[in-house]
Coordinates of C-alpha atoms and ligand atoms in Angstrom, one line a residue:
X1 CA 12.9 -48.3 -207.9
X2 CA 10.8 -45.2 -208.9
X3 CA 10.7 -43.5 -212.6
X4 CA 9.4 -40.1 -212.1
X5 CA 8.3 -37.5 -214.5
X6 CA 6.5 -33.8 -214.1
X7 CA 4.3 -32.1 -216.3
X8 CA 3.0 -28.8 -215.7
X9 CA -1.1 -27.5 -215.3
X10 CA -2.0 -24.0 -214.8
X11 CA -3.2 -24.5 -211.7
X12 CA -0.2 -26.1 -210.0
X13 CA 2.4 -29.0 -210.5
X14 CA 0.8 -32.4 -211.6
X15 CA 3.2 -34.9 -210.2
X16 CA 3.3 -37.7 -212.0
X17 CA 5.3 -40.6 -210.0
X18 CA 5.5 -44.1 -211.3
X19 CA 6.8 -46.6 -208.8
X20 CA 7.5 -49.7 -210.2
X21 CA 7.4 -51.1 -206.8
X22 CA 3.9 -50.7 -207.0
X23 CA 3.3 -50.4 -210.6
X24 CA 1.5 -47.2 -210.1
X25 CA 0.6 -43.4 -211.3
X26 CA 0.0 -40.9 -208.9
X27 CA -1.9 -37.5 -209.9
X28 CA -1.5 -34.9 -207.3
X29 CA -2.6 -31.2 -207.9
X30 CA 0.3 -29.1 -205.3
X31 CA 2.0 -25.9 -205.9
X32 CA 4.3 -26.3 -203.2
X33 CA 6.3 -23.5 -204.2
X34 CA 3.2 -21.1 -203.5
X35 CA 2.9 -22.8 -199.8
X36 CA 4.1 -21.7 -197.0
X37 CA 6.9 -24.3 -195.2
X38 CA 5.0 -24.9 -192.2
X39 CA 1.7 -25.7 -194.1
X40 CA 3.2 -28.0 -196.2
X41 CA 2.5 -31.1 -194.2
X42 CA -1.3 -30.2 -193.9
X43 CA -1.1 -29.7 -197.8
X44 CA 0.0 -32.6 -198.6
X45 CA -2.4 -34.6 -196.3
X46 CA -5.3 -33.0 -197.4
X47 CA -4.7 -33.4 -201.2
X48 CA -4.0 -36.9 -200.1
X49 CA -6.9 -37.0 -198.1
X50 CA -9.1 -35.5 -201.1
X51 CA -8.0 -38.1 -204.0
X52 CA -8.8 -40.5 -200.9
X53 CA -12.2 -39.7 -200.4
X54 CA -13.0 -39.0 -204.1
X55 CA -12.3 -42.6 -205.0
X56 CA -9.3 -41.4 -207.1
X57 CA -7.2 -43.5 -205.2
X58 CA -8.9 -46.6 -204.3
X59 CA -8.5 -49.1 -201.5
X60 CA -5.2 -51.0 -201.5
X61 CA -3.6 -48.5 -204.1
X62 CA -0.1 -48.4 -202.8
X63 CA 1.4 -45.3 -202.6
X64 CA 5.0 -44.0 -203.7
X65 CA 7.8 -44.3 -200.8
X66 CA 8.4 -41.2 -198.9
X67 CA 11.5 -40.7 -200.3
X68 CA 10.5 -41.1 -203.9
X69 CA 7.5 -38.8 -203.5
X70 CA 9.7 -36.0 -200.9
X71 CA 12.5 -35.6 -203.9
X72 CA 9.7 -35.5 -206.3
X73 CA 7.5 -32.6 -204.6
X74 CA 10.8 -31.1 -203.2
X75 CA 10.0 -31.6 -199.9
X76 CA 11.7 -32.9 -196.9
X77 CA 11.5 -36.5 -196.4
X78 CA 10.0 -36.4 -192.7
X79 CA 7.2 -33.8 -194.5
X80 CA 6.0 -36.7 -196.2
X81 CA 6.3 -39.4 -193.7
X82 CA 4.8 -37.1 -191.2
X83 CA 1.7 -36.9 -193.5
X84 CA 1.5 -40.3 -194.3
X85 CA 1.6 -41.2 -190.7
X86 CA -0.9 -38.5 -189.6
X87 CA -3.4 -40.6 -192.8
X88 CA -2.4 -44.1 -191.4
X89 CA -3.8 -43.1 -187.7
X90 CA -6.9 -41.7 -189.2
X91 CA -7.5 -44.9 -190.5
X92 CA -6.9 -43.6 -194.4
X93 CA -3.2 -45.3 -195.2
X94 CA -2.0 -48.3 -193.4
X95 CA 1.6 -49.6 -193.4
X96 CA 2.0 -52.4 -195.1
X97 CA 4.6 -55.7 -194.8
X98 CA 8.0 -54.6 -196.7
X99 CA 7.7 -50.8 -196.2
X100 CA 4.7 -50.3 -198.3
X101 CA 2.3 -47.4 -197.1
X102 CA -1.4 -48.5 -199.0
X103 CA -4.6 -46.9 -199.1
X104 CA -7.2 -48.3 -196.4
X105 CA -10.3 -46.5 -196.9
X106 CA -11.9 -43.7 -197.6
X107 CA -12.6 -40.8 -194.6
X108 CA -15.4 -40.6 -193.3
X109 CA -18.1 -37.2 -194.4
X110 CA -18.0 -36.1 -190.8
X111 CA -14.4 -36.1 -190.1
X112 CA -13.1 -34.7 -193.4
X113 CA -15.7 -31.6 -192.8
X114 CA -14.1 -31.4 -189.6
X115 CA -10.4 -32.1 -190.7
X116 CA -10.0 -33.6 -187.8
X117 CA -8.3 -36.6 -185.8
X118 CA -10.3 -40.0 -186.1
X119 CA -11.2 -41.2 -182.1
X120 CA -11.4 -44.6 -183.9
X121 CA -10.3 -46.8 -186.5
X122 CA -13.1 -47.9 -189.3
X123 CA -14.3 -51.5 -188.0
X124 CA -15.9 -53.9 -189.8
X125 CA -18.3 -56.3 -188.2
X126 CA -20.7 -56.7 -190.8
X127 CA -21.6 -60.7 -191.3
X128 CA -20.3 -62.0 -194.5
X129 CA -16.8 -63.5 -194.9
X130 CA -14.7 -64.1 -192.8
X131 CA -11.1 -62.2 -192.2
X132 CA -10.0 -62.3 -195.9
X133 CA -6.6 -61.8 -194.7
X134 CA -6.0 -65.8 -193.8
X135 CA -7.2 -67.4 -196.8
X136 CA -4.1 -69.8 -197.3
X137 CA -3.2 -68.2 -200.4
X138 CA 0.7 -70.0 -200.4
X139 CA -1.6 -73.5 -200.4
X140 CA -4.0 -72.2 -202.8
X141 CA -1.2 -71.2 -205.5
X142 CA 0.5 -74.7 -204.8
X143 CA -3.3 -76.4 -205.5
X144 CA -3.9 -74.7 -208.6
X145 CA 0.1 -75.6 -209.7
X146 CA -0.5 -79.1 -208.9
X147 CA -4.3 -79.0 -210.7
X148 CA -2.3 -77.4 -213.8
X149 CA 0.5 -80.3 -214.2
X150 CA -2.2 -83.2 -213.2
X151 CA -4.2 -82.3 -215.8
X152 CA -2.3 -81.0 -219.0
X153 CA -5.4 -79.4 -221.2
X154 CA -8.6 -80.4 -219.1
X155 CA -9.1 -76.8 -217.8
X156 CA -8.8 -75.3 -221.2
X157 CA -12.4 -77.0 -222.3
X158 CA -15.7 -76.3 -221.5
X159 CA -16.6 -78.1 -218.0
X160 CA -19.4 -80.8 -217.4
X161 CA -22.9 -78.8 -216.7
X162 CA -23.0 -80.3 -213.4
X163 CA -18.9 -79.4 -212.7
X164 CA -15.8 -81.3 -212.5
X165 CA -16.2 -85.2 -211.6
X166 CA -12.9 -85.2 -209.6
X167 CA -13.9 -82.6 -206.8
X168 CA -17.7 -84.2 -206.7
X169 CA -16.1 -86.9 -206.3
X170 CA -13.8 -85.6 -203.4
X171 CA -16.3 -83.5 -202.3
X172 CA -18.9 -86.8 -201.6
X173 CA -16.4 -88.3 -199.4
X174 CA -15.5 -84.9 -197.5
X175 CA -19.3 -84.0 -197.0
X176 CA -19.8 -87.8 -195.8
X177 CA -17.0 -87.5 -193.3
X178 CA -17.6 -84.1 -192.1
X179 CA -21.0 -83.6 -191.9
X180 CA -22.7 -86.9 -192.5
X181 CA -24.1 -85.9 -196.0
X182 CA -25.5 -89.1 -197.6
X183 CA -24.5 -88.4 -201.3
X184 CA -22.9 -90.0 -204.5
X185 CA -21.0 -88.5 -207.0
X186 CA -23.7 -87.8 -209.5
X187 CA -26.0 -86.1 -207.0
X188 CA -23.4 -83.3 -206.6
X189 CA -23.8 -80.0 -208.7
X190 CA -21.2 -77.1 -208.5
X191 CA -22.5 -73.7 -208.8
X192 CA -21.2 -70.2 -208.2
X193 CA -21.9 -69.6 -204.6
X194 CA -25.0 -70.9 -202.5
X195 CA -26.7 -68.0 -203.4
X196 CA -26.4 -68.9 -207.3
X197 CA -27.2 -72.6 -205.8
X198 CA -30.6 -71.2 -204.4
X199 CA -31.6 -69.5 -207.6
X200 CA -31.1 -72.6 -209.4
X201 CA -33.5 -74.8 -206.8
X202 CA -36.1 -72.0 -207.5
X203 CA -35.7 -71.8 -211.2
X204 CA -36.1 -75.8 -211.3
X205 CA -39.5 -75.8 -209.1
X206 CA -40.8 -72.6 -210.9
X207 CA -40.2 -74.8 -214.1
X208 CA -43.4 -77.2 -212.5
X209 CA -45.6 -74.5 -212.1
X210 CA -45.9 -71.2 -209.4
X211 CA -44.0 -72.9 -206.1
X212 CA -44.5 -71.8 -203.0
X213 CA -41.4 -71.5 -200.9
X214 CA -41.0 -71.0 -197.6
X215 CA -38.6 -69.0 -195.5
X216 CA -37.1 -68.6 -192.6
X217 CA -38.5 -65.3 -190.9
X218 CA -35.6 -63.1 -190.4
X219 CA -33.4 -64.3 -193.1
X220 CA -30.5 -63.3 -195.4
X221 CA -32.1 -60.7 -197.4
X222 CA -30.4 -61.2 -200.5
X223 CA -32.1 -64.8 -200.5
X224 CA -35.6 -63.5 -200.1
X225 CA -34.3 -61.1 -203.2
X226 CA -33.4 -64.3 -205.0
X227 CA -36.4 -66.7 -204.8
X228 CA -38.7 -63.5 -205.3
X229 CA -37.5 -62.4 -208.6
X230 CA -37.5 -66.1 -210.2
X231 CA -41.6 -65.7 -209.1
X232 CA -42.1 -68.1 -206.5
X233 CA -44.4 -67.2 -203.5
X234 CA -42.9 -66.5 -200.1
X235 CA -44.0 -67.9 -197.1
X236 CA -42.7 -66.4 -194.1
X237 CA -42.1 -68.8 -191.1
X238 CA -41.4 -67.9 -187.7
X239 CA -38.1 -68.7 -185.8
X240 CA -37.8 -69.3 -182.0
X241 CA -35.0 -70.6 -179.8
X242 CA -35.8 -74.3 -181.3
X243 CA -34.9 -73.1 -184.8
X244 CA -37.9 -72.9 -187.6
X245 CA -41.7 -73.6 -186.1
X246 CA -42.5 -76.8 -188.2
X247 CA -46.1 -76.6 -186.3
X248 CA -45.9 -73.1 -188.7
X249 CA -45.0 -75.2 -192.0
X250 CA -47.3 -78.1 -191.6
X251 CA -50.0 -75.2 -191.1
X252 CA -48.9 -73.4 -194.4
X253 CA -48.0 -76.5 -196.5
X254 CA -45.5 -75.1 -198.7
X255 CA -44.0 -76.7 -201.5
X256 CA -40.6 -76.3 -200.2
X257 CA -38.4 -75.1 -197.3
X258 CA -35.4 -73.0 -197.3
X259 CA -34.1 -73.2 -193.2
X260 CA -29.9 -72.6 -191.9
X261 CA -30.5 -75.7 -189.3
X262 CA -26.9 -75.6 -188.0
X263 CA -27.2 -71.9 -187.3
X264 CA -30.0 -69.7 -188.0
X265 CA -29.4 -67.0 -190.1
X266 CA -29.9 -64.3 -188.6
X267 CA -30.9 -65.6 -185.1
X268 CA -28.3 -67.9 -184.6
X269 CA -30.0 -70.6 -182.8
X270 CA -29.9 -74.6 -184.1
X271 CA -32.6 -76.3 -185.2
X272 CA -33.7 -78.9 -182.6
X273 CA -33.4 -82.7 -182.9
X274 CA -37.3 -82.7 -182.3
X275 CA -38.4 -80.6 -184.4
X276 CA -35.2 -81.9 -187.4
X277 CA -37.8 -85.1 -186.7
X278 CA -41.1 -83.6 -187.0
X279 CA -39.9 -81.7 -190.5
X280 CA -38.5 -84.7 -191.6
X281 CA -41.7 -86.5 -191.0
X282 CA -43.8 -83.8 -192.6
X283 CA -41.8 -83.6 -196.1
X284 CA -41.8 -87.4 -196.6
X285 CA -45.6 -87.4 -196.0
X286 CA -46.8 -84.2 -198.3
X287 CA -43.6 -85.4 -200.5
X288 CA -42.3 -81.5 -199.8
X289 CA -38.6 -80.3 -200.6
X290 CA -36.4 -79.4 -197.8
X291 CA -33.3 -77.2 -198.7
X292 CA -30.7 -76.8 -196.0
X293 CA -28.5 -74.2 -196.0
X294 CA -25.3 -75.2 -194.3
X295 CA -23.2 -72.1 -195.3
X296 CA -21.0 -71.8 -191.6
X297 CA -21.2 -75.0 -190.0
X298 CA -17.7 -75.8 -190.7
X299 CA -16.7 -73.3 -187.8
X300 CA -18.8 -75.2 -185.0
X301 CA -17.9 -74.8 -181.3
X302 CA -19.4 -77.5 -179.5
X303 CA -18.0 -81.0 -179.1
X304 CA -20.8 -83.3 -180.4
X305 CA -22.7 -81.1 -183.2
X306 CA -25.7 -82.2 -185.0
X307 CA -24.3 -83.6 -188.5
X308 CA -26.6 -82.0 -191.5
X309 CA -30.8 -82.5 -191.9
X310 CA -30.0 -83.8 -195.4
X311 CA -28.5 -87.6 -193.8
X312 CA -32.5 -87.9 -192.2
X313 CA -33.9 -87.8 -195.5
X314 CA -31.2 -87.3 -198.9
X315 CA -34.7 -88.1 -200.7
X316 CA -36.3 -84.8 -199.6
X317 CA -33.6 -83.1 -198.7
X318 CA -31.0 -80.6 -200.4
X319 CA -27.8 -79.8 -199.2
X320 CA -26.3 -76.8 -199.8
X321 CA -22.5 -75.7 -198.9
X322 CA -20.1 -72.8 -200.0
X323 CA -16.3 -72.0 -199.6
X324 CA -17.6 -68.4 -198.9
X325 CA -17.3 -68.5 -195.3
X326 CA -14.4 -71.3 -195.2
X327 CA -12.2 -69.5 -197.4
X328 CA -13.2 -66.5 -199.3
X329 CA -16.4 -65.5 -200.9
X330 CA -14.5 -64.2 -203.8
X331 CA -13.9 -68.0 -205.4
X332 CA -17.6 -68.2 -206.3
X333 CA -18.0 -71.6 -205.3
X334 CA -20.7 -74.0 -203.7
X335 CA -22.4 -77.4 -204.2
X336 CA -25.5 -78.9 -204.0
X337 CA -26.3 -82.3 -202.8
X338 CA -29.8 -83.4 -204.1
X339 CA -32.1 -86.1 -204.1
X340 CA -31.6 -88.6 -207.1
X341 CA -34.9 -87.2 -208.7
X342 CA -34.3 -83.4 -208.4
X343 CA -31.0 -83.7 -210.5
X344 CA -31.9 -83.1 -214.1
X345 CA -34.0 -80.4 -213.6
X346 CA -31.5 -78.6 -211.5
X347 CA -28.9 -79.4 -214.0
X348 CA -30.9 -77.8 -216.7
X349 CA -31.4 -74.9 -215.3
X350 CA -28.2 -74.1 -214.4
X351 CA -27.3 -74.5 -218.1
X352 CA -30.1 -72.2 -218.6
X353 CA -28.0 -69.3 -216.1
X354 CA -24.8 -69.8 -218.3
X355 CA -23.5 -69.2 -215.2
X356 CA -20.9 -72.1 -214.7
X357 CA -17.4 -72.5 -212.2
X358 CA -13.6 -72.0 -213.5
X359 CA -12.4 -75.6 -213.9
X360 CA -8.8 -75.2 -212.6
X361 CA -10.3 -74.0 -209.8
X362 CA -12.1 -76.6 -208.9
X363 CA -9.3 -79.1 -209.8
X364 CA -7.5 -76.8 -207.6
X365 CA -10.1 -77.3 -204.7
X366 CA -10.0 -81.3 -205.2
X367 CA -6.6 -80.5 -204.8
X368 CA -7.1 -78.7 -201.4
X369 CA -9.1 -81.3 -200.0
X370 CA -7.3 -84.3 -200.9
X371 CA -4.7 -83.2 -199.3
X372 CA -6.3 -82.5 -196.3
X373 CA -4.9 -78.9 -196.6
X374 CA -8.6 -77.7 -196.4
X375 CA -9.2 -79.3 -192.9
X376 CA -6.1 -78.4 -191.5
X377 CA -7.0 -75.0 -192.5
X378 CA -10.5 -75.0 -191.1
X379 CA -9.6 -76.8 -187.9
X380 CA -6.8 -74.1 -187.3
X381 CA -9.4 -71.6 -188.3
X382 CA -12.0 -73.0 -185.9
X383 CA -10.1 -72.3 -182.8
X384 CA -8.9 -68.5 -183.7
X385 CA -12.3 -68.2 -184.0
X386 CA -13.5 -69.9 -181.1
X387 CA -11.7 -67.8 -179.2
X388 CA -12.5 -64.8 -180.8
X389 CA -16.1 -65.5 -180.1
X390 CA -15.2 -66.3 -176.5
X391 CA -13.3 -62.6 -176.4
X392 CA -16.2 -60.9 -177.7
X393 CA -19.1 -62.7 -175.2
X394 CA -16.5 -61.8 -172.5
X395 CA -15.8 -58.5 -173.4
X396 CA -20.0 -57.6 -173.8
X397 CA -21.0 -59.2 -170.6
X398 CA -18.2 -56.7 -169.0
X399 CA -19.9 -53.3 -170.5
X400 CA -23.5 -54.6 -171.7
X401 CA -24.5 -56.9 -169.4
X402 CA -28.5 -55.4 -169.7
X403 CA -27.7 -57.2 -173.3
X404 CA -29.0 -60.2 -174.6
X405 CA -26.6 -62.2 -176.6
X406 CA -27.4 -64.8 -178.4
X407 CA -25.3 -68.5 -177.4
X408 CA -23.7 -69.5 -180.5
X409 CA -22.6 -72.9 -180.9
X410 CA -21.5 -72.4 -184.5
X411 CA -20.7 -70.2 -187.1
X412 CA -19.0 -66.3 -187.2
X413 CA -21.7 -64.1 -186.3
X414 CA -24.0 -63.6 -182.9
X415 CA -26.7 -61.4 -182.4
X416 CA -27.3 -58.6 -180.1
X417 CA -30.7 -58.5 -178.9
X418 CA -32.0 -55.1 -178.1
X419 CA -34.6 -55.0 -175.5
X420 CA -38.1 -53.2 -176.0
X421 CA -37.5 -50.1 -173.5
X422 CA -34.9 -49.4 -175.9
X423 CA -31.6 -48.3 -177.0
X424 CA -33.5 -48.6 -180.4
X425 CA -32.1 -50.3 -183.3
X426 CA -31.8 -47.5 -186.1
X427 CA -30.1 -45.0 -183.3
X428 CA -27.8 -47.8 -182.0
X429 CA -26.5 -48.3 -186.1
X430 CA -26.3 -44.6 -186.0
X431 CA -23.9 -44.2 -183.5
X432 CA -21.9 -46.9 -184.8
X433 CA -21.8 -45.5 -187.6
X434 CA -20.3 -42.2 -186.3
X435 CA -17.7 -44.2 -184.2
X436 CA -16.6 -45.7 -187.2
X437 CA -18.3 -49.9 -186.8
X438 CA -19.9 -51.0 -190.0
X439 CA -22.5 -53.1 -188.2
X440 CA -25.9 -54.9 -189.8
X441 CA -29.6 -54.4 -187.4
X442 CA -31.8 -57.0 -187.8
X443 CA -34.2 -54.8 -189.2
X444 CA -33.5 -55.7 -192.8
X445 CA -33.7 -59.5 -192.5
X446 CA -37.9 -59.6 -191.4
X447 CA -40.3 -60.7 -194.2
X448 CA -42.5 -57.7 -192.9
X449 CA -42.7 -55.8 -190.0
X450 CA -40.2 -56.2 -187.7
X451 CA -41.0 -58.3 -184.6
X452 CA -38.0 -57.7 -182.8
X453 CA -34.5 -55.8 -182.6
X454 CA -30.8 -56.4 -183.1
X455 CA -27.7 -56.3 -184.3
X456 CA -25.7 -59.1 -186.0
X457 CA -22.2 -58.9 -185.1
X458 CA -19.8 -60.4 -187.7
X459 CA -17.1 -61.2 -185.3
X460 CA -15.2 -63.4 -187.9
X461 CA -14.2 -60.0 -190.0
X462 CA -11.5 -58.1 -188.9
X463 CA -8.0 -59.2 -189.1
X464 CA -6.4 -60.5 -185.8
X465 CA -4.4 -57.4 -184.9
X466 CA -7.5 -55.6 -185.3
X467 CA -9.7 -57.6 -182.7
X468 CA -9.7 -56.0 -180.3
X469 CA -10.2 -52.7 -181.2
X470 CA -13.4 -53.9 -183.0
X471 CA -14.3 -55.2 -179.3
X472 CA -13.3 -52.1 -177.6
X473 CA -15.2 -50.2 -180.5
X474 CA -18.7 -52.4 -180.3
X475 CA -18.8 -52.5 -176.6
X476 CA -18.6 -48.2 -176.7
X477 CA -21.5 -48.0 -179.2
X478 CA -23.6 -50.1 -177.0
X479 CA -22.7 -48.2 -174.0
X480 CA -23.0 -44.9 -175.5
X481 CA -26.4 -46.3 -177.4
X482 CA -27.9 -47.5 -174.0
X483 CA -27.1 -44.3 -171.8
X484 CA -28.5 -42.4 -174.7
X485 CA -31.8 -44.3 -174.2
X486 CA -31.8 -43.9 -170.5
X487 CA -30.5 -41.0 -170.3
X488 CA -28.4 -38.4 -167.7
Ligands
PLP1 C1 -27.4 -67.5 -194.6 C2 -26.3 -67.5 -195.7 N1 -26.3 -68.5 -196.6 C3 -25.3 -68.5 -197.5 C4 -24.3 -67.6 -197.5 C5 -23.2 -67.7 -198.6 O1 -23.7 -67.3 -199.8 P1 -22.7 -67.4 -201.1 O2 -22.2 -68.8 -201.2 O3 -23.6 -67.0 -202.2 O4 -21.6 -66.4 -200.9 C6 -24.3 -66.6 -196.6 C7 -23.3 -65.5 -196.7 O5 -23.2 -64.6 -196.0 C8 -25.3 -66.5 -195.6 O6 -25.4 -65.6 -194.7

């Protein structure tokens, strides 16, 4: 059902179209009458093409049917699908369920100067969520339904600092079964995201004086961002194929530890059941804090994994989890497991961010897990993305196999490990960049100078249908980047 209405501009016709389909106005600047039939089709696509790359019309803006938008510009229908179609296989539009044509992205600099064809279709591999596309948004509307009509008026008040009793309580039980976390309900805090988690831990040490805080060297660089602008000191600590060098630690003495034991972020390797001891060992004895970051363990590989650090020592350790990975970043929410003693000062200063979780959808979480939706989801999720991985390692032996890739056991990124003689890591992002992969180098993740070079692959990102072409598209960069550095 479309409503359409024209006004006029000096310049041209501004077509106003409101589709109610997709609840949308659409300027476009065309004075068809003054073009030529056979350049119509061009027109069209260009001034698509422009409000596109302008940001006028943004990702996921749905457009007005062919039909709708060929009666209103006076054009032939197949003018109009022939443009859309030309935008959809340059990776502009894509066709949606139900007839829908949407906005995908915006063009690329290179290809709208050349007006050309795209050779291939935008890929993301960039580490960070997972393929937003299968978050089990049927179960998560039923969740929040049911967290509504359990609960008449709960969600309308402010929620406890430390967040809603019934998922901390859930979430004890979940963490105890899943991952071994030793916990009780009031050693559970909410927060919004792990990263909002980790400002928190800071804030609370910072609170006993100038901490210094030790890091994983790569790491996420958003969390060296974090822990840095609360003013704690960093201490950069070396990773190997073992996981962090606790030889490194007991050498520096830190106040606390901030490590990805599961799977190392960026490196991907596990922390060893040595060294888990010898850490252990050393935080009980100086009395040091040890927080574990256990953001993509739920998607583990390997028959018998290693449970979480925090059941060696729940007195020294924190454990820290998020739904960002498991089912979208965009909920905002993670926990904190902490030792009995470390509670009230994390609780105050999260009441100190003002930063605090929606209560329905936490309700609406409890909900999830209790009934087992949430590991249904994540068990089917874990094998599509066990495979996945297995495609990918498969795929990059084939063309790379000069490559180092790093074995992952767990999680939904690996890394590419790019040897000295080169292809170097700033021309390898470049020409992934003009083939159209959105890839992260390693580069950014070292405390200081780089020590070695990479690229994390994100394997878990694209949607299914697009798998693999974003395998097809990585294993050409690589190829391309390593005859480049060889040469003829
Ligand atoms: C190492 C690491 N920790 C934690 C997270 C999740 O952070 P948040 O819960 O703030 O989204 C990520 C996300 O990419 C990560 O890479």
């Amino acid at each position: 059902v479309a409503d359409v209405s024209k006004r006029h501009a000096c310049d041209g016709v501004v077509v106003v179209v409101r589709s109610r389909a997709g609840s949308l106005d659409l300027f476009l600047e065309l004075d068809m009458a003054a073009c030529p039939p056979r350049e119509r089709r061009a027109t069209l696509e260009a001034r698509l093409r422009e409000a596109i790359a302008s940001g006028r019309l943004g990702p996921g803006t749905v457009l007005p049917s062919s039909r709708v938008l060929a009666e209103e510009l006076g054009l032939s229908r197949g003018t109009v699908v022939d443009a859309y179609s030309e935008l959809v296989a340059q990776g502009c539009l894509r066709a949606r369920a139900g007839g829908e044509t949407a906005v995908a992205g915006q063009p690329r600099a290179a290809d709208s100067a050349a007006g050309g064809g795209v050779e291939f279709p935008p890929v993301d591999l960039r580490s960070g969520a997972a393929d937003l596309a299968v978050f089990p948004s049927g179960q998560w509307a039923a969740a929040l339904q049911s967290a509504l009509a359990a609960t008449p008026g709960v969600w309308l008040d402010y929620p406890p600092r430390e967040g809603v009793e019934e998922l901390r309580s859930v979430l004890v039980g979940y963490l105890a079964r899943s991952r071994g976390v030793l916990g009780s309900v009031d050693r559970v805090v909410m927060c919004c995201g792990l990263s909002h988690g980790l400002a928190l831990l800071t804030d609370a040490l910072c609170a006993a004086g100038r901490p210094r805080i030790a890091m994983e060297d790569p790491c996420l660089p958003r969390h060296r961002v974090i822990v840095a602008a609360r003013g704690a000191d960093i201490v950069p600590i070396p990773v190997d194929d073992d996981g962090i060098r606790v030889d490194a630690i007991v050498a520096a003495d830190p106040d606390a530890v901030l490590l990805t034991p599961a799977h190392q972020y960026p490196m991907g390797v596990t922390l060893s059941v040595e060294r888990r001891e010898q850490l252990v060992a050393w935080a009980r004895r100086r009395r040091r804090l040890l927080v574990e970051d256990d953001y993509d363990a739920e998607f583990r590989y390997e028959r018998s994994p290693l449970g979480a650090l925090q059941a060696l020592a729940p007195d020294r350790v924190v454990y820290a989890g998020t739904l960002s990975k498991t089912l979208v970043p965009g909920l905002r929410l993670a926990w904190l497991v902490l030792p009995d003693w470390f509670v009230t000062p994390v609780v105050g200063a999260k009441w100190a961010t003002g930063a605090e979780n929606s209560v329905l959808e936490q309700l609406a979480f409890a909900e999830l897990i209790r009934s087992q939706r949430y590991d249904r989801h994540l068990r089917r999720m874990r094998g599509v993305f066990r495979h996945r991985r297995d495609r990918f390692l498969a795929a990059l032996e084939t063309a790379v196999p000069h490559l180092r890739v790093t074995t992952i056991t767990a999680g939904l990124h690996f890394l590419v490990q790019l040897p000295e003689g080169g292809p170097d890591e700033s021309h390898v992002l470049q020409r992934a960049r003009q083939l159209g992969v959105a890839l992260y180098g390693l580069g950014r993740c070292w405390h200081g100078e780089p020590r070695s070079q990479g690229l994390i692959v994100g394997f878990g990102r694209p949607p299914e249908h697009a798998v693999d072409d974003a395998i097809r598209s990585l294993a050409l960069v690589l190829q391309q980047a390593s005859s480049d550095a060889t040469g003829p």
